[in-house]
PDB file of C-alpha atoms in Angstrom:
ATOM      1  CA  UNK Z   1     -24.294  13.004 -15.065  1.00 67.00           C
ATOM      2  CA  UNK Z   2     -23.846  12.886 -18.829  1.00 92.00           C
ATOM      3  CA  UNK Z   3     -22.369  10.807 -21.603  1.00 96.00           C
ATOM      4  CA  UNK Z   4     -21.067  13.086 -24.344  1.00 97.00           C
ATOM      5  CA  UNK Z   5     -20.157  12.560 -27.982  1.00 97.00           C
ATOM      6  CA  UNK Z   6     -18.377  15.026 -30.245  1.00 97.00           C
ATOM      7  CA  UNK Z   7     -18.523  15.375 -34.057  1.00 96.00           C
ATOM      8  CA  UNK Z   8     -16.735  12.791 -36.248  1.00 96.00           C
ATOM      9  CA  UNK Z   9     -13.527  14.734 -36.858  1.00 94.00           C
ATOM     10  CA  UNK Z  10     -10.831  12.030 -36.595  1.00 92.00           C
ATOM     11  CA  UNK Z  11     -10.046   9.903 -39.671  1.00 95.00           C
ATOM     12  CA  UNK Z  12      -9.004   6.255 -39.404  1.00 91.00           C
ATOM     13  CA  UNK Z  13      -9.651   2.975 -41.212  1.00 91.00           C
ATOM     14  CA  UNK Z  14     -11.455   4.650 -44.075  1.00 94.00           C
ATOM     15  CA  UNK Z  15     -14.043   6.495 -41.987  1.00 95.00           C
ATOM     16  CA  UNK Z  16     -14.348   9.288 -39.420  1.00 96.00           C
ATOM     17  CA  UNK Z  17     -14.532   8.772 -35.672  1.00 97.00           C
ATOM     18  CA  UNK Z  18     -16.073  10.585 -32.713  1.00 97.00           C
ATOM     19  CA  UNK Z  19     -15.123  10.402 -29.041  1.00 97.00           C
ATOM     20  CA  UNK Z  20     -17.644   9.123 -26.502  1.00 97.00           C
ATOM     21  CA  UNK Z  21     -16.977  10.015 -22.845  1.00 96.00           C
ATOM     22  CA  UNK Z  22     -18.652  10.391 -19.475  1.00 95.00           C
ATOM     23  CA  UNK Z  23     -18.122  13.465 -17.332  1.00 93.00           C
ATOM     24  CA  UNK Z  24     -19.025  11.487 -14.205  1.00 91.00           C
ATOM     25  CA  UNK Z  25     -17.846   7.858 -14.200  1.00 89.00           C
ATOM     26  CA  UNK Z  26     -16.501   5.145 -16.459  1.00 88.00           C
ATOM     27  CA  UNK Z  27     -19.225   2.817 -15.169  1.00 89.00           C
ATOM     28  CA  UNK Z  28     -21.832   5.145 -16.657  1.00 94.00           C
ATOM     29  CA  UNK Z  29     -19.932   5.188 -19.951  1.00 95.00           C
ATOM     30  CA  UNK Z  30     -19.582   1.398 -20.143  1.00 95.00           C
ATOM     31  CA  UNK Z  31     -23.249   0.907 -19.241  1.00 95.00           C
ATOM     32  CA  UNK Z  32     -24.408   3.109 -22.103  1.00 96.00           C
ATOM     33  CA  UNK Z  33     -22.075   1.447 -24.602  1.00 97.00           C
ATOM     34  CA  UNK Z  34     -23.462  -1.926 -23.512  1.00 96.00           C
ATOM     35  CA  UNK Z  35     -26.800  -0.847 -24.998  1.00 96.00           C
ATOM     36  CA  UNK Z  36     -25.264  -0.096 -28.417  1.00 97.00           C
ATOM     37  CA  UNK Z  37     -23.431  -1.995 -31.192  1.00 97.00           C
ATOM     38  CA  UNK Z  38     -20.183  -0.196 -30.241  1.00 97.00           C
ATOM     39  CA  UNK Z  39     -17.422  -2.740 -29.641  1.00 95.00           C
ATOM     40  CA  UNK Z  40     -15.911  -2.938 -26.126  1.00 93.00           C
ATOM     41  CA  UNK Z  41     -12.538  -3.007 -27.914  1.00 92.00           C
ATOM     42  CA  UNK Z  42     -13.149   0.605 -28.938  1.00 94.00           C
ATOM     43  CA  UNK Z  43     -12.462   1.740 -25.349  1.00 93.00           C
ATOM     44  CA  UNK Z  44      -9.219   3.715 -24.991  1.00 88.00           C
ATOM     45  CA  UNK Z  45      -8.696   4.312 -21.249  1.00 84.00           C
ATOM     46  CA  UNK Z  46     -10.998   7.342 -20.916  1.00 90.00           C
ATOM     47  CA  UNK Z  47     -13.176   7.270 -24.054  1.00 93.00           C
ATOM     48  CA  UNK Z  48     -14.629   5.134 -26.801  1.00 96.00           C
ATOM     49  CA  UNK Z  49     -13.723   5.731 -30.438  1.00 96.00           C
ATOM     50  CA  UNK Z  50     -17.065   5.634 -32.266  1.00 97.00           C
ATOM     51  CA  UNK Z  51     -17.198   5.275 -36.071  1.00 97.00           C
ATOM     52  CA  UNK Z  52     -19.491   7.666 -37.898  1.00 97.00           C
ATOM     53  CA  UNK Z  53     -22.142   5.018 -38.678  1.00 97.00           C
ATOM     54  CA  UNK Z  54     -22.667   4.247 -34.956  1.00 97.00           C
ATOM     55  CA  UNK Z  55     -23.014   7.823 -33.697  1.00 97.00           C
ATOM     56  CA  UNK Z  56     -26.812   7.773 -33.966  1.00 97.00           C
ATOM     57  CA  UNK Z  57     -26.884   4.549 -31.930  1.00 97.00           C
ATOM     58  CA  UNK Z  58     -24.925   6.256 -29.145  1.00 97.00           C
ATOM     59  CA  UNK Z  59     -27.276   9.232 -29.180  1.00 97.00           C
ATOM     60  CA  UNK Z  60     -30.341   6.952 -29.153  1.00 97.00           C
ATOM     61  CA  UNK Z  61     -28.873   5.225 -26.066  1.00 96.00           C
ATOM     62  CA  UNK Z  62     -28.605   8.556 -24.257  1.00 96.00           C
ATOM     63  CA  UNK Z  63     -25.405  10.305 -25.376  1.00 97.00           C
ATOM     64  CA  UNK Z  64     -25.524  14.092 -25.798  1.00 97.00           C
ATOM     65  CA  UNK Z  65     -23.969  15.746 -28.844  1.00 97.00           C
ATOM     66  CA  UNK Z  66     -21.425  18.461 -27.940  1.00 96.00           C
ATOM     67  CA  UNK Z  67     -18.530  20.210 -29.644  1.00 96.00           C
ATOM     68  CA  UNK Z  68     -15.057  18.715 -29.457  1.00 95.00           C
ATOM     69  CA  UNK Z  69     -13.967  21.624 -27.270  1.00 95.00           C
ATOM     70  CA  UNK Z  70     -16.864  21.112 -24.849  1.00 95.00           C
ATOM     71  CA  UNK Z  71     -16.196  17.377 -24.622  1.00 96.00           C
ATOM     72  CA  UNK Z  72     -12.509  17.920 -23.860  1.00 92.00           C
ATOM     73  CA  UNK Z  73     -13.256  20.605 -21.280  1.00 92.00           C
ATOM     74  CA  UNK Z  74     -15.814  18.533 -19.405  1.00 93.00           C
ATOM     75  CA  UNK Z  75     -13.719  15.361 -19.522  1.00 91.00           C
ATOM     76  CA  UNK Z  76     -10.724  17.230 -18.079  1.00 86.00           C
ATOM     77  CA  UNK Z  77     -12.887  18.823 -15.370  1.00 86.00           C
ATOM     78  CA  UNK Z  78     -14.255  15.398 -14.399  1.00 86.00           C
ATOM     79  CA  UNK Z  79     -10.812  14.064 -13.476  1.00 80.00           C
ATOM     80  CA  UNK Z  80     -11.339  11.070 -15.771  1.00 85.00           C
ATOM     81  CA  UNK Z  81      -9.146  12.277 -18.630  1.00 86.00           C
ATOM     82  CA  UNK Z  82      -5.970  10.220 -19.043  1.00 85.00           C
ATOM     83  CA  UNK Z  83      -3.166  12.465 -20.350  1.00 83.00           C
ATOM     84  CA  UNK Z  84      -0.568  11.133 -22.755  1.00 79.00           C
ATOM     85  CA  UNK Z  85       2.038  10.873 -19.976  1.00 80.00           C
ATOM     86  CA  UNK Z  86      -0.177   8.272 -18.281  1.00 84.00           C
ATOM     87  CA  UNK Z  87      -0.579   6.098 -21.370  1.00 84.00           C
ATOM     88  CA  UNK Z  88       1.974   3.253 -21.560  1.00 83.00           C
ATOM     89  CA  UNK Z  89       1.886   3.126 -25.354  1.00 82.00           C
ATOM     90  CA  UNK Z  90       2.784   6.812 -25.540  1.00 87.00           C
ATOM     91  CA  UNK Z  91       5.595   6.809 -22.998  1.00 92.00           C
ATOM     92  CA  UNK Z  92       7.228   3.487 -23.891  1.00 92.00           C
ATOM     93  CA  UNK Z  93       9.417   4.911 -26.703  1.00 93.00           C
ATOM     94  CA  UNK Z  94      10.658   7.679 -24.405  1.00 93.00           C
ATOM     95  CA  UNK Z  95      11.480   5.165 -21.675  1.00 96.00           C
ATOM     96  CA  UNK Z  96      13.358   2.959 -24.097  1.00 95.00           C
ATOM     97  CA  UNK Z  97      15.480   5.920 -25.216  1.00 94.00           C
ATOM     98  CA  UNK Z  98      16.164   6.707 -21.562  1.00 94.00           C
ATOM     99  CA  UNK Z  99      17.281   3.131 -20.927  1.00 96.00           C
ATOM    100  CA  UNK Z 100      19.658   3.171 -23.886  1.00 95.00           C
ATOM    101  CA  UNK Z 101      21.395   6.263 -22.530  1.00 93.00           C
ATOM    102  CA  UNK Z 102      21.548   4.728 -19.030  1.00 93.00           C
ATOM    103  CA  UNK Z 103      22.871   1.290 -20.001  1.00 95.00           C
ATOM    104  CA  UNK Z 104      24.005   1.522 -23.647  1.00 92.00           C
ATOM    105  CA  UNK Z 105      25.380  -2.009 -23.682  1.00 85.00           C
ATOM    106  CA  UNK Z 106      22.135  -3.835 -22.881  1.00 91.00           C
ATOM    107  CA  UNK Z 107      19.292  -2.680 -25.168  1.00 90.00           C
ATOM    108  CA  UNK Z 108      17.437  -6.017 -25.009  1.00 94.00           C
ATOM    109  CA  UNK Z 109      17.365  -5.831 -21.228  1.00 96.00           C
ATOM    110  CA  UNK Z 110      15.498  -2.543 -21.459  1.00 95.00           C
ATOM    111  CA  UNK Z 111      12.863  -4.120 -23.697  1.00 94.00           C
ATOM    112  CA  UNK Z 112      12.456  -7.024 -21.271  1.00 96.00           C
ATOM    113  CA  UNK Z 113      12.078  -4.641 -18.345  1.00 97.00           C
ATOM    114  CA  UNK Z 114       9.385  -2.634 -20.104  1.00 96.00           C
ATOM    115  CA  UNK Z 115       7.518  -5.861 -20.802  1.00 95.00           C
ATOM    116  CA  UNK Z 116       7.693  -6.692 -17.107  1.00 96.00           C
ATOM    117  CA  UNK Z 117       6.369  -3.269 -16.116  1.00 96.00           C
ATOM    118  CA  UNK Z 118       3.418  -3.578 -18.497  1.00 93.00           C
ATOM    119  CA  UNK Z 119       2.645  -7.248 -17.868  1.00 93.00           C
ATOM    120  CA  UNK Z 120      -0.980  -8.346 -17.236  1.00 90.00           C
ATOM    121  CA  UNK Z 121      -2.303  -7.806 -13.727  1.00 89.00           C
ATOM    122  CA  UNK Z 122      -0.513  -4.539 -13.132  1.00 92.00           C
ATOM    123  CA  UNK Z 123      -2.682  -1.477 -12.739  1.00 92.00           C
ATOM    124  CA  UNK Z 124      -0.592   1.114 -10.878  1.00 93.00           C
ATOM    125  CA  UNK Z 125       2.904  -0.414 -10.955  1.00 94.00           C
ATOM    126  CA  UNK Z 126       3.234   0.045 -14.705  1.00 95.00           C
ATOM    127  CA  UNK Z 127       5.535   2.000 -16.982  1.00 96.00           C
ATOM    128  CA  UNK Z 128       3.509   5.077 -16.012  1.00 95.00           C
ATOM    129  CA  UNK Z 129       4.794   4.754 -12.439  1.00 96.00           C
ATOM    130  CA  UNK Z 130       8.304   4.088 -13.741  1.00 97.00           C
ATOM    131  CA  UNK Z 131       8.216   7.253 -15.860  1.00 96.00           C
ATOM    132  CA  UNK Z 132       6.922   9.315 -12.954  1.00 96.00           C
ATOM    133  CA  UNK Z 133       9.668   8.065 -10.635  1.00 97.00           C
ATOM    134  CA  UNK Z 134      12.345   8.836 -13.223  1.00 96.00           C
ATOM    135  CA  UNK Z 135      10.924  12.336 -13.734  1.00 95.00           C
ATOM    136  CA  UNK Z 136      10.808  12.890  -9.957  1.00 96.00           C
ATOM    137  CA  UNK Z 137      14.424  11.775  -9.600  1.00 95.00           C
ATOM    138  CA  UNK Z 138      15.529  14.419 -12.066  1.00 92.00           C
ATOM    139  CA  UNK Z 139      13.340  17.033 -10.426  1.00 90.00           C
ATOM    140  CA  UNK Z 140      14.777  16.330  -6.971  1.00 92.00           C
ATOM    141  CA  UNK Z 141      18.300  15.267  -7.845  1.00 82.00           C
ATOM    142  CA  UNK Z 142      19.180  18.186 -10.074  1.00 72.00           C
ATOM    143  CA  UNK Z 143      19.387  20.414  -7.014  1.00 57.00           C
ATOM    144  CA  UNK Z 144      21.607  17.992  -5.100  1.00 60.00           C
ATOM    145  CA  UNK Z 145      24.427  16.578  -7.222  1.00 60.00           C
ATOM    146  CA  UNK Z 146      25.933  16.362 -10.667  1.00 60.00           C
ATOM    147  CA  UNK Z 147      28.138  13.237 -10.651  1.00 65.00           C
ATOM    148  CA  UNK Z 148      27.214  10.584 -13.194  1.00 80.00           C
ATOM    149  CA  UNK Z 149      27.585   7.671 -10.761  1.00 88.00           C
ATOM    150  CA  UNK Z 150      24.749   8.967  -8.584  1.00 90.00           C
ATOM    151  CA  UNK Z 151      22.495   9.458 -11.581  1.00 92.00           C
ATOM    152  CA  UNK Z 152      23.212   5.901 -12.752  1.00 94.00           C
ATOM    153  CA  UNK Z 153      22.411   4.388  -9.350  1.00 95.00           C
ATOM    154  CA  UNK Z 154      19.165   6.327  -9.033  1.00 95.00           C
ATOM    155  CA  UNK Z 155      18.018   5.574 -12.556  1.00 96.00           C
ATOM    156  CA  UNK Z 156      18.715   1.858 -12.220  1.00 97.00           C
ATOM    157  CA  UNK Z 157      16.950   1.770  -8.860  1.00 97.00           C
ATOM    158  CA  UNK Z 158      13.908   3.313 -10.550  1.00 97.00           C
ATOM    159  CA  UNK Z 159      13.960   0.834 -13.429  1.00 98.00           C
ATOM    160  CA  UNK Z 160      14.252  -2.197 -11.153  1.00 98.00           C
ATOM    161  CA  UNK Z 161      12.459  -1.309  -7.915  1.00 96.00           C
ATOM    162  CA  UNK Z 162       9.135  -2.815  -9.058  1.00 96.00           C
ATOM    163  CA  UNK Z 163      10.460  -4.898 -11.938  1.00 97.00           C
ATOM    164  CA  UNK Z 164       9.106  -7.962 -10.127  1.00 96.00           C
ATOM    165  CA  UNK Z 165       5.584  -7.301  -8.894  1.00 94.00           C
ATOM    166  CA  UNK Z 166       3.232 -10.102  -7.883  1.00 89.00           C
ATOM    167  CA  UNK Z 167       1.577  -8.472  -4.888  1.00 83.00           C
ATOM    168  CA  UNK Z 168       3.901 -10.177  -2.380  1.00 87.00           C
ATOM    169  CA  UNK Z 169       5.277  -7.494  -0.031  1.00 83.00           C
ATOM    170  CA  UNK Z 170       8.984  -7.899   0.763  1.00 91.00           C
ATOM    171  CA  UNK Z 171       9.392 -10.881  -1.579  1.00 95.00           C
ATOM    172  CA  UNK Z 172       8.791  -8.683  -4.632  1.00 95.00           C
ATOM    173  CA  UNK Z 173      11.395  -6.155  -3.494  1.00 95.00           C
ATOM    174  CA  UNK Z 174      13.962  -8.857  -2.825  1.00 96.00           C
ATOM    175  CA  UNK Z 175      13.313 -10.516  -6.174  1.00 97.00           C
ATOM    176  CA  UNK Z 176      13.598  -7.142  -7.927  1.00 97.00           C
ATOM    177  CA  UNK Z 177      16.931  -6.519  -6.195  1.00 96.00           C
ATOM    178  CA  UNK Z 178      18.127  -9.979  -7.267  1.00 97.00           C
ATOM    179  CA  UNK Z 179      17.041  -9.292 -10.845  1.00 97.00           C
ATOM    180  CA  UNK Z 180      19.252  -6.232 -11.201  1.00 97.00           C
ATOM    181  CA  UNK Z 181      22.230  -8.362 -10.163  1.00 96.00           C
ATOM    182  CA  UNK Z 182      21.279 -11.101 -12.613  1.00 96.00           C
ATOM    183  CA  UNK Z 183      20.732  -8.688 -15.506  1.00 96.00           C
ATOM    184  CA  UNK Z 184      23.624  -6.279 -15.064  1.00 96.00           C
ATOM    185  CA  UNK Z 185      26.548  -8.153 -13.501  1.00 95.00           C
ATOM    186  CA  UNK Z 186      29.447  -7.604 -15.884  1.00 93.00           C
ATOM    187  CA  UNK Z 187      27.674  -4.639 -17.454  1.00 94.00           C
ATOM    188  CA  UNK Z 188      27.569  -2.191 -14.532  1.00 94.00           C
ATOM    189  CA  UNK Z 189      30.196  -1.643 -11.839  1.00 94.00           C
ATOM    190  CA  UNK Z 190      29.634  -4.021  -8.866  1.00 95.00           C
ATOM    191  CA  UNK Z 191      29.732  -1.144  -6.385  1.00 95.00           C
ATOM    192  CA  UNK Z 192      26.960   0.651  -8.240  1.00 95.00           C
ATOM    193  CA  UNK Z 193      24.886  -2.529  -8.350  1.00 96.00           C
ATOM    194  CA  UNK Z 194      25.234  -2.938  -4.576  1.00 95.00           C
ATOM    195  CA  UNK Z 195      23.915   0.593  -4.085  1.00 95.00           C
ATOM    196  CA  UNK Z 196      21.011  -0.054  -6.457  1.00 96.00           C
ATOM    197  CA  UNK Z 197      20.118  -3.190  -4.486  1.00 95.00           C
ATOM    198  CA  UNK Z 198      20.202  -1.218  -1.241  1.00 94.00           C
ATOM    199  CA  UNK Z 199      17.813   1.427  -2.570  1.00 95.00           C
ATOM    200  CA  UNK Z 200      15.395  -1.199  -3.841  1.00 95.00           C
ATOM    201  CA  UNK Z 201      15.406  -3.083  -0.541  1.00 94.00           C
ATOM    202  CA  UNK Z 202      14.753   0.212   1.238  1.00 91.00           C
ATOM    203  CA  UNK Z 203      11.304   0.320  -0.365  1.00 91.00           C
ATOM    204  CA  UNK Z 204      10.247  -2.690   1.714  1.00 89.00           C
ATOM    205  CA  UNK Z 205       9.315  -0.372   4.577  1.00 81.00           C
ATOM    206  CA  UNK Z 206      10.376   3.075   3.332  1.00 74.00           C
ATOM    207  CA  UNK Z 207      12.327   3.879   6.489  1.00 67.00           C
ATOM    208  CA  UNK Z 208      15.402   6.085   6.320  1.00 59.00           C
ATOM    209  CA  UNK Z 209      17.689   4.595   8.967  1.00 56.00           C
ATOM    210  CA  UNK Z 210      21.116   3.567   7.697  1.00 59.00           C
ATOM    211  CA  UNK Z 211      20.340   4.090   4.033  1.00 75.00           C
ATOM    212  CA  UNK Z 212      22.542   5.195   1.153  1.00 86.00           C
ATOM    213  CA  UNK Z 213      22.999   8.997   0.900  1.00 90.00           C
ATOM    214  CA  UNK Z 214      20.819   8.774  -2.215  1.00 92.00           C
ATOM    215  CA  UNK Z 215      17.966   7.226  -0.262  1.00 93.00           C
ATOM    216  CA  UNK Z 216      16.094  10.495   0.485  1.00 93.00           C
ATOM    217  CA  UNK Z 217      15.893  11.319  -3.226  1.00 94.00           C
ATOM    218  CA  UNK Z 218      14.793   7.837  -4.218  1.00 95.00           C
ATOM    219  CA  UNK Z 219      12.322   7.592  -1.316  1.00 95.00           C
ATOM    220  CA  UNK Z 220      10.692  10.893  -2.277  1.00 96.00           C
ATOM    221  CA  UNK Z 221      10.670  10.122  -6.006  1.00 96.00           C
ATOM    222  CA  UNK Z 222       8.887   6.825  -5.391  1.00 96.00           C
ATOM    223  CA  UNK Z 223       6.282   8.482  -3.132  1.00 96.00           C
ATOM    224  CA  UNK Z 224       5.770  11.522  -5.338  1.00 97.00           C
ATOM    225  CA  UNK Z 225       2.394  10.116  -6.397  1.00 97.00           C
ATOM    226  CA  UNK Z 226       1.027  10.981  -2.951  1.00 98.00           C
ATOM    227  CA  UNK Z 227       1.299  14.662  -3.898  1.00 98.00           C
ATOM    228  CA  UNK Z 228      -0.353  14.304  -7.300  1.00 95.00           C
ATOM    229  CA  UNK Z 229      -3.236  16.448  -8.510  1.00 91.00           C
ATOM    230  CA  UNK Z 230      -6.656  15.287  -7.253  1.00 89.00           C
ATOM    231  CA  UNK Z 231      -7.505  13.669 -10.592  1.00 85.00           C
ATOM    232  CA  UNK Z 232      -4.218  11.792 -10.846  1.00 90.00           C
ATOM    233  CA  UNK Z 233      -4.363  10.786  -7.200  1.00 94.00           C
ATOM    234  CA  UNK Z 234      -7.869   9.407  -7.709  1.00 90.00           C
ATOM    235  CA  UNK Z 235      -6.696   7.319 -10.669  1.00 89.00           C
ATOM    236  CA  UNK Z 236      -3.754   6.067  -8.582  1.00 93.00           C
ATOM    237  CA  UNK Z 237      -6.022   5.028  -5.693  1.00 94.00           C
ATOM    238  CA  UNK Z 238      -8.403   3.268  -8.076  1.00 90.00           C
ATOM    239  CA  UNK Z 239      -5.514   1.445  -9.763  1.00 91.00           C
ATOM    240  CA  UNK Z 240      -4.186   0.230  -6.418  1.00 94.00           C
ATOM    241  CA  UNK Z 241      -7.626  -1.163  -5.597  1.00 94.00           C
ATOM    242  CA  UNK Z 242      -7.721  -3.002  -8.933  1.00 90.00           C
ATOM    243  CA  UNK Z 243      -4.305  -4.515  -8.246  1.00 92.00           C
ATOM    244  CA  UNK Z 244      -5.747  -5.920  -5.024  1.00 91.00           C
ATOM    245  CA  UNK Z 245      -9.129  -6.876  -6.464  1.00 91.00           C
ATOM    246  CA  UNK Z 246      -8.700 -10.345  -4.938  1.00 92.00           C
ATOM    247  CA  UNK Z 247      -8.806  -8.831  -1.435  1.00 93.00           C
ATOM    248  CA  UNK Z 248     -12.294  -8.496   0.128  1.00 96.00           C
ATOM    249  CA  UNK Z 249     -13.532  -4.917   0.258  1.00 95.00           C
ATOM    250  CA  UNK Z 250     -13.659  -4.553   4.052  1.00 95.00           C
ATOM    251  CA  UNK Z 251     -10.170  -5.978   4.495  1.00 96.00           C
ATOM    252  CA  UNK Z 252      -8.747  -3.791   1.751  1.00 96.00           C
ATOM    253  CA  UNK Z 253     -10.311  -0.625   3.168  1.00 96.00           C
ATOM    254  CA  UNK Z 254      -9.058  -1.292   6.663  1.00 96.00           C
ATOM    255  CA  UNK Z 255      -5.530  -2.288   5.610  1.00 96.00           C
ATOM    256  CA  UNK Z 256      -5.153   0.515   3.077  1.00 96.00           C
ATOM    257  CA  UNK Z 257      -6.316   3.108   5.613  1.00 97.00           C
ATOM    258  CA  UNK Z 258      -3.810   1.826   8.175  1.00 96.00           C
ATOM    259  CA  UNK Z 259      -0.961   2.063   5.655  1.00 94.00           C
ATOM    260  CA  UNK Z 260      -1.877   5.625   4.696  1.00 96.00           C
ATOM    261  CA  UNK Z 261      -2.273   6.648   8.323  1.00 96.00           C
ATOM    262  CA  UNK Z 262       1.262   5.411   8.874  1.00 93.00           C
ATOM    263  CA  UNK Z 263       2.500   8.038   6.414  1.00 93.00           C
ATOM    264  CA  UNK Z 264       0.361  10.750   8.022  1.00 95.00           C
ATOM    265  CA  UNK Z 265       1.713   9.952  11.469  1.00 94.00           C
ATOM    266  CA  UNK Z 266       5.300  10.683  10.376  1.00 92.00           C
ATOM    267  CA  UNK Z 267       6.748  14.100  11.116  1.00 94.00           C
ATOM    268  CA  UNK Z 268       7.675  14.365   7.436  1.00 94.00           C
ATOM    269  CA  UNK Z 269       6.445  12.229   4.583  1.00 96.00           C
ATOM    270  CA  UNK Z 270       9.241  13.511   2.359  1.00 96.00           C
ATOM    271  CA  UNK Z 271      12.914  13.472   3.301  1.00 93.00           C
ATOM    272  CA  UNK Z 272      14.418  16.013   0.916  1.00 93.00           C
ATOM    273  CA  UNK Z 273      13.897  19.697   1.556  1.00 93.00           C
ATOM    274  CA  UNK Z 274      12.712  20.258  -2.018  1.00 94.00           C
ATOM    275  CA  UNK Z 275       9.987  17.604  -1.861  1.00 96.00           C
ATOM    276  CA  UNK Z 276       8.992  18.544   1.663  1.00 96.00           C
ATOM    277  CA  UNK Z 277       8.503  22.165   0.673  1.00 96.00           C
ATOM    278  CA  UNK Z 278       6.658  21.453  -2.573  1.00 96.00           C
ATOM    279  CA  UNK Z 279       4.724  18.264  -1.895  1.00 97.00           C
ATOM    280  CA  UNK Z 280       4.154  17.746   1.831  1.00 98.00           C
ATOM    281  CA  UNK Z 281       0.941  19.736   2.203  1.00 97.00           C
ATOM    282  CA  UNK Z 282      -0.646  18.353  -0.959  1.00 98.00           C
ATOM    283  CA  UNK Z 283       0.235  14.781  -0.001  1.00 98.00           C
ATOM    284  CA  UNK Z 284      -1.287  15.130   3.459  1.00 98.00           C
ATOM    285  CA  UNK Z 285      -4.507  16.503   1.994  1.00 97.00           C
ATOM    286  CA  UNK Z 286      -4.694  13.610  -0.488  1.00 97.00           C
ATOM    287  CA  UNK Z 287      -4.057  11.058   2.241  1.00 98.00           C
ATOM    288  CA  UNK Z 288      -6.667  12.528   4.586  1.00 98.00           C
ATOM    289  CA  UNK Z 289      -9.231  12.528   1.783  1.00 97.00           C
ATOM    290  CA  UNK Z 290      -8.601   8.916   0.811  1.00 97.00           C
ATOM    291  CA  UNK Z 291      -8.564   7.742   4.430  1.00 97.00           C
ATOM    292  CA  UNK Z 292     -11.900   9.439   5.047  1.00 97.00           C
ATOM    293  CA  UNK Z 293     -13.340   7.717   1.976  1.00 95.00           C
ATOM    294  CA  UNK Z 294     -11.973   4.346   3.088  1.00 96.00           C
ATOM    295  CA  UNK Z 295     -13.278   4.718   6.633  1.00 93.00           C
ATOM    296  CA  UNK Z 296     -16.705   5.916   5.503  1.00 88.00           C
ATOM    297  CA  UNK Z 297     -17.131   2.982   3.141  1.00 70.00           C
TER     298      UNK Z 297
END
């Protein structure tokens, strides 16, 4: 267990800054900072930005001086490092450009959607999840079709499938499906909107029966997080817990384990051949690991 600080190499606000991280847990990092004059506002998802004049205070509280390379290496190895693609502020401009190419006639709607995705109270269902689903759609769909109508339906389903998220299963999906109709009637072809609604409603239970031909791609893109790297999967699981922080621990553990076991009990978690071949084994390992942790308390 160690809290690390690198040299002050990063200029800002008329001074130089260091990075302060833990290679074990954020709780350890926050606890040390609580014993220093460093402002809580200096926290940036996986590190604190420490101005030069407070470096000695961090060291006196227990931080260890290391090189910038050593700090980065140990933070990455810990699984606590948040890459740029998981930072809403970094990916928002890219998402907005994507929206403008998807629905050129409604730029303000894209801004409003991004605000919904990054509204207070969301921890996992943020623009990071939206970006990952869009990336997964392109990864899986590129091997299946080329027509623009299918791409439009899938992209809109991604943008709207968690646009309404208040932690109310089934109601949130229905409200999200209603929102796409409200926002895009007269802008997007009615037939395409009906297909988008169908894909969104399919996420209520993630079953495949009677779905649109695009359902396997959308289903797999939405569940791609289950096959994430161990570090990313751990951050996902922690974010889900924070979203349900109002649920007592024993109830959350039991319910979450039952949901994950439901995926494990399926013959195939993923419906497309591409996802099944590339992700199935990794996803099952992640699920077994989390279930074991949940059951063990």
